[in-house]
mmCIF file of C-alpha atoms and ligand atoms in Angstrom:
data_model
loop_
_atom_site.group_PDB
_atom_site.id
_atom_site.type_symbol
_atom_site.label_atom_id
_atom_site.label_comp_id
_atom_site.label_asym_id
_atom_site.label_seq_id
_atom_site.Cartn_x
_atom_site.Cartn_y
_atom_site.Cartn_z
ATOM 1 C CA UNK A 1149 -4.354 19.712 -24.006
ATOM 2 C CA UNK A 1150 -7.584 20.087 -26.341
ATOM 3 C CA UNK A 1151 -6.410 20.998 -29.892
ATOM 4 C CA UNK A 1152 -8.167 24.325 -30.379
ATOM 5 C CA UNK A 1153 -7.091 24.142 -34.115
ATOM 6 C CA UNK A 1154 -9.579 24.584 -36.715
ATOM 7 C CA UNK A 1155 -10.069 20.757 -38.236
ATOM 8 C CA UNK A 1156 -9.404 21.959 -41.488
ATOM 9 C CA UNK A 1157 -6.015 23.367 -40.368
ATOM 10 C CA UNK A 1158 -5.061 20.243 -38.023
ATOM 11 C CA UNK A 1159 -4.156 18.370 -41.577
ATOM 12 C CA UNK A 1160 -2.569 20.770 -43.730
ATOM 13 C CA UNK A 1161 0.872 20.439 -44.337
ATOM 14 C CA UNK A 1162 1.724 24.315 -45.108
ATOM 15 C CA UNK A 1163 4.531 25.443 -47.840
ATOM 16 C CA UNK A 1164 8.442 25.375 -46.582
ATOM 17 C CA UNK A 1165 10.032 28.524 -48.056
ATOM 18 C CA UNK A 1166 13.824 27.850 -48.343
ATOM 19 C CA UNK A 1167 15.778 29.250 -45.918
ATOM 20 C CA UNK A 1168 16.549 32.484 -44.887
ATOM 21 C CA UNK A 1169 19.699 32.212 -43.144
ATOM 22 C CA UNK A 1170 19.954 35.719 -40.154
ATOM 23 C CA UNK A 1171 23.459 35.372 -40.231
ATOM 24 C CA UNK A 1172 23.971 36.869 -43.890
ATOM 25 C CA UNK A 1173 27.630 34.909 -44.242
ATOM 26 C CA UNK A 1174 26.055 32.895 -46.893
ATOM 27 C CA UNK A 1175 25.961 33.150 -50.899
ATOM 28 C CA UNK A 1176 22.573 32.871 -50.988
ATOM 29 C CA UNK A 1177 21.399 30.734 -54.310
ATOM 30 C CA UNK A 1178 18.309 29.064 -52.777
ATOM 31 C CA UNK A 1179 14.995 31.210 -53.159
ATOM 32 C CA UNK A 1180 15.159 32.694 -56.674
ATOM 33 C CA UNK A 1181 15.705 36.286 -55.863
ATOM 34 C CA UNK A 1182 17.911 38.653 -57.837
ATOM 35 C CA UNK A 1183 20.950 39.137 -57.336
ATOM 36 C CA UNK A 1184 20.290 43.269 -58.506
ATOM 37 C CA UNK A 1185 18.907 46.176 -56.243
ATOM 38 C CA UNK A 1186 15.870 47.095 -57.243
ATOM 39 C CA UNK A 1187 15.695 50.264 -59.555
ATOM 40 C CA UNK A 1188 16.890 53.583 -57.225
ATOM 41 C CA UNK A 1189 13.435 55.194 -58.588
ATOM 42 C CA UNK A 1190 11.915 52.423 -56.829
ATOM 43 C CA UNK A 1191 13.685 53.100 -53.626
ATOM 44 C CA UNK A 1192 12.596 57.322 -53.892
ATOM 45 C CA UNK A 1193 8.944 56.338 -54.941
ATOM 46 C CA UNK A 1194 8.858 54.102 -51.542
ATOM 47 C CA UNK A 1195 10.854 57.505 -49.756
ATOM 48 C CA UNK A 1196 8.063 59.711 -50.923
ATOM 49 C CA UNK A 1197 5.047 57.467 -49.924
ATOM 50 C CA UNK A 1198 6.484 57.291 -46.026
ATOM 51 C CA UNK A 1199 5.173 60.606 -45.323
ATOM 52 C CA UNK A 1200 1.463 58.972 -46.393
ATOM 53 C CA UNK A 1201 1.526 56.608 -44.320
ATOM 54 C CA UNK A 1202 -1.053 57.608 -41.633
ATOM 55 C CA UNK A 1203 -3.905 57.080 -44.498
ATOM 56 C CA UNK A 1204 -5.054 54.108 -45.729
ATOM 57 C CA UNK A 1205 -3.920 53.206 -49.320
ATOM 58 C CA UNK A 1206 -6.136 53.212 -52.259
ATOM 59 C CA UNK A 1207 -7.525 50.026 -51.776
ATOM 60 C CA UNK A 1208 -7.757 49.054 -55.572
ATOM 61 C CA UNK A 1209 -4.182 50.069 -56.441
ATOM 62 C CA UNK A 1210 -5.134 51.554 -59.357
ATOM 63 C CA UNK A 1211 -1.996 53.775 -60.096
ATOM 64 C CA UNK A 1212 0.289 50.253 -59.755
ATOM 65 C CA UNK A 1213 -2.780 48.598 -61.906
ATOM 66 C CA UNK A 1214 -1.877 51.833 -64.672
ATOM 67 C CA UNK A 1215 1.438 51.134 -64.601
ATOM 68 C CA UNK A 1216 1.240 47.129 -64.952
ATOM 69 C CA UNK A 1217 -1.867 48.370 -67.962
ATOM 70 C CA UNK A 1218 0.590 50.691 -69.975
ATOM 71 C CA UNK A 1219 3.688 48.156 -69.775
ATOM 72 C CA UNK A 1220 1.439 45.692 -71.123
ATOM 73 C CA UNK A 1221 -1.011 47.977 -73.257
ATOM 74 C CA UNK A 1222 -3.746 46.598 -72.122
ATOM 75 C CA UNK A 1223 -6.754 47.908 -70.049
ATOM 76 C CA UNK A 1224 -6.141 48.487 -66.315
ATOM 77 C CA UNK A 1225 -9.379 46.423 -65.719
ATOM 78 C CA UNK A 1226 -7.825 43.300 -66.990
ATOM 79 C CA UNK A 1227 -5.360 43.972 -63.972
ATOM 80 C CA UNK A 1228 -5.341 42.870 -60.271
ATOM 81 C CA UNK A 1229 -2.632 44.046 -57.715
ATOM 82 C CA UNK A 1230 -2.393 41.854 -54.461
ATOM 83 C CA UNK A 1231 0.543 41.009 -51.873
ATOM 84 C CA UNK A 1232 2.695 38.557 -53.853
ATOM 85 C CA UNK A 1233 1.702 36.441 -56.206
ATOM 86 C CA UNK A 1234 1.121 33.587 -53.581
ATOM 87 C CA UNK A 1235 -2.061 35.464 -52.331
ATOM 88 C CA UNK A 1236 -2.917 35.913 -55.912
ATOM 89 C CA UNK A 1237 -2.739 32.126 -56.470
ATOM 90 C CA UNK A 1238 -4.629 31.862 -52.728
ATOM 91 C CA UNK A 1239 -7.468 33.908 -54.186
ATOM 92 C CA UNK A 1240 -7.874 32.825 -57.546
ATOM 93 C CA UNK A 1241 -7.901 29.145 -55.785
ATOM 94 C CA UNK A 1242 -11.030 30.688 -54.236
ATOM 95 C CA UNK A 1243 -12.575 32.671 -56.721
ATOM 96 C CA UNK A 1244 -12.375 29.431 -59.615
ATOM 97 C CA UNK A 1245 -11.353 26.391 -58.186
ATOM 98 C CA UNK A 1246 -13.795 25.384 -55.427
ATOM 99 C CA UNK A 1247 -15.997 23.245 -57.661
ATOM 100 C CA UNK A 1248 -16.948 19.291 -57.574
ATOM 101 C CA UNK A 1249 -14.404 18.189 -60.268
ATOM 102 C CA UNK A 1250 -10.802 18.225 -59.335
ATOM 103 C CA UNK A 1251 -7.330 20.538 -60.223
ATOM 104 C CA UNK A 1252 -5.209 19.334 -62.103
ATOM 105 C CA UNK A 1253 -1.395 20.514 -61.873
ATOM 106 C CA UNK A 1254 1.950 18.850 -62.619
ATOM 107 C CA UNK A 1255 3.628 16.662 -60.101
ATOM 108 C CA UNK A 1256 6.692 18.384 -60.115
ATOM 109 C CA UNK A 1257 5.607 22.096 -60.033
ATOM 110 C CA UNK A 1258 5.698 25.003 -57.623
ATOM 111 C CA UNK A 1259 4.889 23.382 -54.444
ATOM 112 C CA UNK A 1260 2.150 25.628 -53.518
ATOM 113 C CA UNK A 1261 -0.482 24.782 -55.402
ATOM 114 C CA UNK A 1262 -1.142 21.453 -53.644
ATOM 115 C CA UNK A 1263 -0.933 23.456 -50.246
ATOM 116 C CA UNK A 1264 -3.568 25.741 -51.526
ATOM 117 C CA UNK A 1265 -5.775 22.800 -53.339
ATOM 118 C CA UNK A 1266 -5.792 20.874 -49.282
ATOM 119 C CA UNK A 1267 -6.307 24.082 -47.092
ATOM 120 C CA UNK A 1268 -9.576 24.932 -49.608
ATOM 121 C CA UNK A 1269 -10.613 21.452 -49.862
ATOM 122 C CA UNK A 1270 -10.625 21.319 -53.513
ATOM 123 C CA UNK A 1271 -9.789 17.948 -55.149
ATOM 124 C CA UNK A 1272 -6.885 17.822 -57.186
ATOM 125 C CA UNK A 1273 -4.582 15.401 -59.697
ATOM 126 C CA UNK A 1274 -1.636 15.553 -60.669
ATOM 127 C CA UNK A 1275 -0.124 14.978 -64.396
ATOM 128 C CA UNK A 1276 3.030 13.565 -63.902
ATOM 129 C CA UNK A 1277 5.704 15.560 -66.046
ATOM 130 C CA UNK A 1278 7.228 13.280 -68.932
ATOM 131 C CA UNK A 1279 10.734 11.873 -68.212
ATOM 132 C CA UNK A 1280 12.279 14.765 -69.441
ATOM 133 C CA UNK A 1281 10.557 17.023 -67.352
ATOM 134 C CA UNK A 1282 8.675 18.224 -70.108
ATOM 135 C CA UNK A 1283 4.939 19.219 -69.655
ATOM 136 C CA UNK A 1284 2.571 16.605 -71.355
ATOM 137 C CA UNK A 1285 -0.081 18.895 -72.684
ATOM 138 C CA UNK A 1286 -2.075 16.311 -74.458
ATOM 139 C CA UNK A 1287 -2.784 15.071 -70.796
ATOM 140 C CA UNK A 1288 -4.658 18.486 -69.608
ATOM 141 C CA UNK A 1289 -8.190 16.189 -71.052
ATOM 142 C CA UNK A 1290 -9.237 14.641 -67.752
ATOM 143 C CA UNK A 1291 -12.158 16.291 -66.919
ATOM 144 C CA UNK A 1292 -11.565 18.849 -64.729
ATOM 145 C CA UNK A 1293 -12.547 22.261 -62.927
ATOM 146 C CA UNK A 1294 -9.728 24.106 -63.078
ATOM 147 C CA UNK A 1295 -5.840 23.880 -64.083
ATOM 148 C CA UNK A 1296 -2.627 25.413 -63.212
ATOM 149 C CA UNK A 1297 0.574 26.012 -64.574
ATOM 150 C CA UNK A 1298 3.677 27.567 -63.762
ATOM 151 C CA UNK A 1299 5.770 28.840 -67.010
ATOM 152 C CA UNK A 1300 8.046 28.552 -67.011
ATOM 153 C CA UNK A 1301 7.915 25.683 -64.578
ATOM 154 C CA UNK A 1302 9.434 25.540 -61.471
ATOM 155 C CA UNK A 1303 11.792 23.980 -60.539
ATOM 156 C CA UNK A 1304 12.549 22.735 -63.470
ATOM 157 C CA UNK A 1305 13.148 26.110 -65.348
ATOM 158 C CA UNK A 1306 11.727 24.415 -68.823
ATOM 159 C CA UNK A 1307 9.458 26.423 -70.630
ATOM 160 C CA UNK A 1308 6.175 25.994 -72.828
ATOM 161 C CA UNK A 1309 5.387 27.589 -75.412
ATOM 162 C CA UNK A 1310 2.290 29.748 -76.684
ATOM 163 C CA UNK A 1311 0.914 27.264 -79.082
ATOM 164 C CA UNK A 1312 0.962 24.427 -76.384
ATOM 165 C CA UNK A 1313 -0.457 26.605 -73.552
ATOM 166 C CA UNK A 1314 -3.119 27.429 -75.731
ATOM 167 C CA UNK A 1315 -3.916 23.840 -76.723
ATOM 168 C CA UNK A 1316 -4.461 23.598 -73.331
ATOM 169 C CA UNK A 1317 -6.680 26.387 -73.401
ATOM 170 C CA UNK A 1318 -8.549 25.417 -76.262
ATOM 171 C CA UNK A 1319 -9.215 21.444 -74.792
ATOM 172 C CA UNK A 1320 -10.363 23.221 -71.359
ATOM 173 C CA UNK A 1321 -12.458 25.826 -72.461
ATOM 174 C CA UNK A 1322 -15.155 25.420 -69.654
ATOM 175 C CA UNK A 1323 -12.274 25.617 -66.795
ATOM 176 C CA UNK A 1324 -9.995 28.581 -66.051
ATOM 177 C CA UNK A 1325 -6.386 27.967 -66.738
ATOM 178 C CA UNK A 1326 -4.477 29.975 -64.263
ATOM 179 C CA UNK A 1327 -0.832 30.232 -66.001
ATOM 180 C CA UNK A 1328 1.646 31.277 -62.995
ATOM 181 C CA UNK A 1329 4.520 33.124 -64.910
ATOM 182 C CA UNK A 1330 6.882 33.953 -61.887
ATOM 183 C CA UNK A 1331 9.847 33.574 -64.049
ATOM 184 C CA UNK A 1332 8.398 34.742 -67.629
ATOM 185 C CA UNK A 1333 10.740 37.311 -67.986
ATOM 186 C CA UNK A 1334 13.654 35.428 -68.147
ATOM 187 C CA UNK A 1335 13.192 34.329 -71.848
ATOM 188 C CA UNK A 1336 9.606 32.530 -71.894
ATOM 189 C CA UNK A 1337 7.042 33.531 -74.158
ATOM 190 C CA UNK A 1338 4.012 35.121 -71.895
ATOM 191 C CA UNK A 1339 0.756 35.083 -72.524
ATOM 192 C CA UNK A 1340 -0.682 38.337 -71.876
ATOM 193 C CA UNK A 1341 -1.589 39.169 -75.344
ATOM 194 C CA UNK A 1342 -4.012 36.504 -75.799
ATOM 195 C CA UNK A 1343 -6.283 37.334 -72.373
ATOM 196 C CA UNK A 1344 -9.025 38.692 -74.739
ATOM 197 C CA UNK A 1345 -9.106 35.607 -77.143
ATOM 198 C CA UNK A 1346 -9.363 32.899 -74.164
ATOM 199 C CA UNK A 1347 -11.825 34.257 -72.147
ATOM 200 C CA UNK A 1348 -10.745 31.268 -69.545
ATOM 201 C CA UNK A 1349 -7.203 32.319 -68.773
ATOM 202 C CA UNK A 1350 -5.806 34.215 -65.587
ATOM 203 C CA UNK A 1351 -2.115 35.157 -65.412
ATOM 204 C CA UNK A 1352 -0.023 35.716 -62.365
ATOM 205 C CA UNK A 1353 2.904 37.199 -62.336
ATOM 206 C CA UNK A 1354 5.270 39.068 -59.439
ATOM 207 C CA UNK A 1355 7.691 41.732 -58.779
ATOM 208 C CA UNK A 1356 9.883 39.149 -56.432
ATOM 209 C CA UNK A 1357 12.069 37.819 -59.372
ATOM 210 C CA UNK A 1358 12.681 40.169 -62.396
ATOM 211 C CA UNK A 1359 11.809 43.008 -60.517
ATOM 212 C CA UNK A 1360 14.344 42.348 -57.499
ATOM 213 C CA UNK A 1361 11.368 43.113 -54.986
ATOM 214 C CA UNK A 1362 10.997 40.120 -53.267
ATOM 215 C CA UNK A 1363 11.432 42.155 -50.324
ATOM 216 C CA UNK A 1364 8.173 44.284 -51.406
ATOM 217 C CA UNK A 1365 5.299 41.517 -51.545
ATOM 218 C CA UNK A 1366 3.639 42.820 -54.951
ATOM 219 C CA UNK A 1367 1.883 40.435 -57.360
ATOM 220 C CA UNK A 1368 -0.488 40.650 -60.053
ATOM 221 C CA UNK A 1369 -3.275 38.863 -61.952
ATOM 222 C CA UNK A 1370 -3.897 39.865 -65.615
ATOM 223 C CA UNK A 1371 -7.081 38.522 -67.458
ATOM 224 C CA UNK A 1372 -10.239 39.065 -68.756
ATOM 225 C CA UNK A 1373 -12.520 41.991 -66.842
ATOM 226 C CA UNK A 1374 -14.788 38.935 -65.431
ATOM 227 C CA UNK A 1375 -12.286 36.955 -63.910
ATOM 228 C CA UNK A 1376 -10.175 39.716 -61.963
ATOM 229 C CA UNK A 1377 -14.006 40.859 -61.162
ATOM 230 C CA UNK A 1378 -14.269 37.483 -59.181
ATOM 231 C CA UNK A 1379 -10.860 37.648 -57.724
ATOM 232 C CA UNK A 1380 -11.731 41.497 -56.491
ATOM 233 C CA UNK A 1381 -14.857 39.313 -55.187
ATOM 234 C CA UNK A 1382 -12.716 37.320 -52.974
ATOM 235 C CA UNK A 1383 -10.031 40.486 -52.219
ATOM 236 C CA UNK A 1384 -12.791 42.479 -50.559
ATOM 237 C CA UNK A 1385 -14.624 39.460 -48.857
ATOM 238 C CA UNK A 1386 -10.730 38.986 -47.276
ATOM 239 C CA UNK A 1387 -8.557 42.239 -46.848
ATOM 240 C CA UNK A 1388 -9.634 45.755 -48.628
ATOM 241 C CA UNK A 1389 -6.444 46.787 -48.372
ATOM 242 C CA UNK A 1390 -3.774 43.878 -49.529
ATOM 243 C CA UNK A 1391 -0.986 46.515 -51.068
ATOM 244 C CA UNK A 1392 0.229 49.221 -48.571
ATOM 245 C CA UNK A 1393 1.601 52.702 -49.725
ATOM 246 C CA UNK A 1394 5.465 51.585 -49.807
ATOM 247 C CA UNK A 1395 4.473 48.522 -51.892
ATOM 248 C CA UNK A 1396 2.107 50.056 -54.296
ATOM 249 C CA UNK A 1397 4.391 53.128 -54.639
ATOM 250 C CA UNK A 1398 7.689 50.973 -55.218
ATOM 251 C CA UNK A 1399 5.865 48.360 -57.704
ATOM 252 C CA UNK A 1400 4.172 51.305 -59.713
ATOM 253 C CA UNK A 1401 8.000 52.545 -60.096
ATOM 254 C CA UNK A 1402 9.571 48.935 -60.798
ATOM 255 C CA UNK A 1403 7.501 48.895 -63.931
ATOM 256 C CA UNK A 1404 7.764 52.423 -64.840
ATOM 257 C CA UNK A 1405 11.611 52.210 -65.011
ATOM 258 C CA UNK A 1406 11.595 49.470 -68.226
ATOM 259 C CA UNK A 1407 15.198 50.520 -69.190
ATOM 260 C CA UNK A 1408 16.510 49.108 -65.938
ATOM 261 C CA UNK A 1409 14.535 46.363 -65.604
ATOM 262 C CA UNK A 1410 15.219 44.822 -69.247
ATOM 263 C CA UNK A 1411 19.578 45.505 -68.303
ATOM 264 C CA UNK A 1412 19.082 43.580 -65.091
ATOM 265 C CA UNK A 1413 17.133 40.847 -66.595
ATOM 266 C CA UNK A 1414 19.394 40.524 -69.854
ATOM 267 C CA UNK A 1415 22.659 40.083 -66.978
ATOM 268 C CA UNK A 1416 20.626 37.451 -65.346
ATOM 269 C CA UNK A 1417 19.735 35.457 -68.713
ATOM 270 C CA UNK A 1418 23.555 36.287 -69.728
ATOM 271 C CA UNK A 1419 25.011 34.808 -66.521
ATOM 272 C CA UNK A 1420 22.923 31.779 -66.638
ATOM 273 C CA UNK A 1421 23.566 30.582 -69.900
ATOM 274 C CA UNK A 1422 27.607 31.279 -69.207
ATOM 275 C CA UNK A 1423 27.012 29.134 -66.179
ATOM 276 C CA UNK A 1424 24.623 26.420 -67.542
ATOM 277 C CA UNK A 1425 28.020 26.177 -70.323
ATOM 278 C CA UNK A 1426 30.286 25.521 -67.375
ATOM 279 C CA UNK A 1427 28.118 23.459 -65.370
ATOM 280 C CA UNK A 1428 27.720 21.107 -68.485
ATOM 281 C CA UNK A 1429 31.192 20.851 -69.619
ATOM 282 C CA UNK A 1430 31.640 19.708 -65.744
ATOM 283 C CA UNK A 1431 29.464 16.701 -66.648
ATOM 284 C CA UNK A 1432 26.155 17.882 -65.070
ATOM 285 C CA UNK A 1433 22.614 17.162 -67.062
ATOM 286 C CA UNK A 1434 21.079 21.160 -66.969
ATOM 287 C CA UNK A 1435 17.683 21.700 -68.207
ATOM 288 C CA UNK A 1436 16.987 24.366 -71.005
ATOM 289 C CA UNK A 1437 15.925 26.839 -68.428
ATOM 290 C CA UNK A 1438 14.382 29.879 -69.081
ATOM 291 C CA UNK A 1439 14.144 31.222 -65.212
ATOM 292 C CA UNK A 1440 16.500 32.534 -63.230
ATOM 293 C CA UNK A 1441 17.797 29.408 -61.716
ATOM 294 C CA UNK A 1442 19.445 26.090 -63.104
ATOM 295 C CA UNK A 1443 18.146 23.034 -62.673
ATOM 296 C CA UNK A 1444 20.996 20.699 -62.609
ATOM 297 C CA UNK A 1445 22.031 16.379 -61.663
ATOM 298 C CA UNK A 1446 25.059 14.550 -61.642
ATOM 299 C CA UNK A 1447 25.716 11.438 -63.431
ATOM 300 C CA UNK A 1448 27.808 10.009 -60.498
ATOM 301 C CA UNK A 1449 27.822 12.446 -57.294
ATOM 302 C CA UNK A 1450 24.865 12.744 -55.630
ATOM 303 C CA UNK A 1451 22.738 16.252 -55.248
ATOM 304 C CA UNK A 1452 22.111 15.671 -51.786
ATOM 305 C CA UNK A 1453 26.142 15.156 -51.169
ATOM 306 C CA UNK A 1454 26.843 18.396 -53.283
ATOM 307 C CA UNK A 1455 24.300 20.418 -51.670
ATOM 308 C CA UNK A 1456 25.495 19.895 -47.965
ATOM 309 C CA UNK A 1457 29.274 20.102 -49.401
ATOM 310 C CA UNK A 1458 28.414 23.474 -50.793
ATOM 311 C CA UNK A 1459 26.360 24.428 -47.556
ATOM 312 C CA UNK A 1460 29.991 23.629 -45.660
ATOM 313 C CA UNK A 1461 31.739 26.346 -48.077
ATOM 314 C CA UNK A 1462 28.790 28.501 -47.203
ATOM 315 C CA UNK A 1463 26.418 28.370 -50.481
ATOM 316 C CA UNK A 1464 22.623 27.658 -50.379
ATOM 317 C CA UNK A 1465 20.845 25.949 -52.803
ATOM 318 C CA UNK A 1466 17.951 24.696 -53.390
ATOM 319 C CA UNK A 1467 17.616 20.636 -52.768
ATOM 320 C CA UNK A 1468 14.065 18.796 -52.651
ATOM 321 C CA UNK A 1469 13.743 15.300 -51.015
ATOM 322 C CA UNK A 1470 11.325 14.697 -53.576
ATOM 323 C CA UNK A 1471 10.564 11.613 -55.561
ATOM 324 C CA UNK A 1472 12.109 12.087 -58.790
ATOM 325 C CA UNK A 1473 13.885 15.185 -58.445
ATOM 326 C CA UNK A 1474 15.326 14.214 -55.310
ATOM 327 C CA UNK A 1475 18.935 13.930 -57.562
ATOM 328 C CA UNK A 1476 18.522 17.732 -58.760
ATOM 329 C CA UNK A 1477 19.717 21.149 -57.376
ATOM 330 C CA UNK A 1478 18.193 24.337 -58.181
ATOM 331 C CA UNK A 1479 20.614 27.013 -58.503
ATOM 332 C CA UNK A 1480 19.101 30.921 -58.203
ATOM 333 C CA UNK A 1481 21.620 32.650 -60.795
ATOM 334 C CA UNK A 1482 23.454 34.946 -58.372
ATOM 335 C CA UNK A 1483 25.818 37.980 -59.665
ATOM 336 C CA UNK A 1484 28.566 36.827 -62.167
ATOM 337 C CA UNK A 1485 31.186 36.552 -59.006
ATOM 338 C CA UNK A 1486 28.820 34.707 -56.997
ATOM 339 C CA UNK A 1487 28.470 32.289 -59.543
ATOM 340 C CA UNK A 1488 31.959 31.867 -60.396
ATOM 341 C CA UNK A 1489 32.333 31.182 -56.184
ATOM 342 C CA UNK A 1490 29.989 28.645 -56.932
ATOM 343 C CA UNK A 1491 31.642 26.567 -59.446
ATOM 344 C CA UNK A 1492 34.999 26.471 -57.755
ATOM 345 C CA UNK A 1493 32.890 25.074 -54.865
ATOM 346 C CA UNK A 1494 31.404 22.298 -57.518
ATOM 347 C CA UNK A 1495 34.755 22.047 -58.679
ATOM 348 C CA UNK A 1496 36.549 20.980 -55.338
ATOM 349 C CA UNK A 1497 33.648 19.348 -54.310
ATOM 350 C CA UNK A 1498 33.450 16.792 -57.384
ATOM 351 C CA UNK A 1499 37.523 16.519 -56.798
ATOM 352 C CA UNK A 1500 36.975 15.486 -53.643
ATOM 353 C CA UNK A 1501 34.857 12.581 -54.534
HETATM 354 C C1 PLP B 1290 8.323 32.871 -56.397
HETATM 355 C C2 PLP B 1290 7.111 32.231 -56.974
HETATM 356 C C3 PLP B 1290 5.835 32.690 -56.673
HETATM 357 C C4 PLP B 1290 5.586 33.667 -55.561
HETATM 358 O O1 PLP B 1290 5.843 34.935 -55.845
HETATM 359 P P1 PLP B 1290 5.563 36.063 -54.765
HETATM 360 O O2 PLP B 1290 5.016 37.157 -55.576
HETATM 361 O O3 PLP B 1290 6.888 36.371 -54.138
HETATM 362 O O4 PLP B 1290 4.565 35.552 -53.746
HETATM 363 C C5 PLP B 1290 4.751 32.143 -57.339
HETATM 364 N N1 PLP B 1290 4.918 31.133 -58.214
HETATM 365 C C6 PLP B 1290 6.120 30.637 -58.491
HETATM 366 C C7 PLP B 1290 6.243 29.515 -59.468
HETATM 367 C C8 PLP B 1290 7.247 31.159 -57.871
HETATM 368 O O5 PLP B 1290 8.447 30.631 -58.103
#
């Protein structure tokens, strides 16, 4: 038959989410989310909006952008609101990156960014991480159009730190540095208060992880006026109307309710650093991670043997056949009995062996 595919699209090799088993008998430590509800006002905010829901919503989100603006105290026109922080990347890829020189990203980052870099066409490099997974900043001096980081990264957990992001800032000042902090909330240091000194760096960040609305598809940009100008370029060349009613309504609550959202959090961090104990006095190398996931080998057993043990005892994780992480697991930090299921799992697992 003729392919009827768009070239472009024939050679793309698109993002593999991890799974998302239907038949919910799993404990489910493979895709980062948390292990809390979402906040209850949440849940009456999205209520409330149903009865909307024959109007369009307000295509610039600007209550949710007021809400992300006061958490922060910053200006609501240093804020973007899109559907999940993957479109966010998608149109910030668009809106900076489609210039002659190429991206430049860490090998082992979130895997999304070289999806993005192929289906626009955009050149890219990659900086390989140093052995210990740490991010070689003194290598973001290639020339370059454009760089992006997560940070914390993923899924390594490690985080960097203000002063190094902004020597990277300061050695790239005519490219944008998109910082992708998915995870910041779980102890890294974000950068949101310096968007008005560097005038070239974009934040993204999302409700999926700290916010337990992974469910909800909200994510949001935060820098200067003139860069979320160019991503609103690319937002209304696209889809007017990326956030509907239930997922404006329910993100404007998620950071309204602060109280909640720093307990939930604080368990998370609490649980992983319990765990991270455990899983070291068990003999396993665990990164310092500041996420809410472990990123964990085995001197002697094999990650690919423990994750398809612990799939038989009905546990996802996260395993990636990946050149030099392909002896890691990433562990989502799950509720404190969760975890505990997990490490008897490890336990019998290594016993068997
Ligand atoms: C989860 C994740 C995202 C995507 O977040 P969504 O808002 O759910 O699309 C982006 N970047 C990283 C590093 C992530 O882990």
């Amino acid at each position: 038959m003729k392919n009827y595919l768009s070239p472009a699209i024939v050679n793309v090799k698109p993002y593999v989410p991890g799974e998302q088993p239907k038949d919910g008998v799993y404990i489910k430590l493979n895709t980062n989310e948390n292990p809390y509800p979402p906040s209850p006002k949440v849940i009456v905010a999205i209520e409330n909006a149903a009865s909307s829901l024959r109007l369009y919503p307000d295509p610039e989100s600007e209550e949710l952008r007021l809400a992300v603006a006061d958490f922060y105290s910053i200006d609501k026109d240093m804020v973007f609101a899109g559907n999940g922080s993957d479109e966010i990347l998608a149109l910030c890829f668009m809106a900076f990156f489609m210039k002659e020189k190429p991206v430049l990203f860490p090998d082992i980052s979130y895997s999304f960014y070289e999806v993005y870099a192929k289906l626009f066409g955009i050149d890219f490099k990659l900086i390989p991480l140093n052995d210990d997974y740490t991010v070689p900043v003194e290598k973001f001096t290639i020339p370059n159009d454009g760089i992006i980081i997560a940070n914390p990264n993923a899924p390594t957990g490690i985080a960097l730190s203000a002063d190094n992001i902004k020597k990277i800032l300061e050695n790239n000042r005519e490219s944008v540095v998109l910082v992708d902090e998915a995870y910041i909330d779980f102890g890294g240091q974000s950068m949101v208060p310096y968007i008005s000194e560097y005038p070239n760096l974009i934040i993204t960040q999302t409700v999926s992880k700290s916010r337990s609305l992974a469910g909800l598809r909200v994510g949001v940009a935060i820098g200067g006026v003139h860069l979320i100008d160019g991503i609103n370029r690319v937002k209304n060349s696209f889809n007017s109307y990326p956030l509907d009613r239930l997922a404006a309504s329910g993100a404007v609550e998620a950071f309204r309710d602060v109280e909640y959202f720093r307990s939930t959090t604080q368990k998370v961090i609490n649980t992983r650093e319990r765990i991270k104990n455990d899983l070291i006095h068990m003999g396993f190398n665990v990164t310092d991670s500041k996420s809410n996931f472990l990123f964990i080998s085995h001197p002697v057993v094999a990650a690919k043997k423990i994750f398809f043990d612990l799939r038989k005892k009905k546990i996802l994780v996260r395993y990636f056949d990946k050149e030099r992480i392909d002896n890691h697991l990433r562990i989502t930090i799950g509720t404190d009995s969760e975890m505990d299921a997990l490490l008897n799992a490890i336990k019998e697992v290594l016993d068997g062996t």
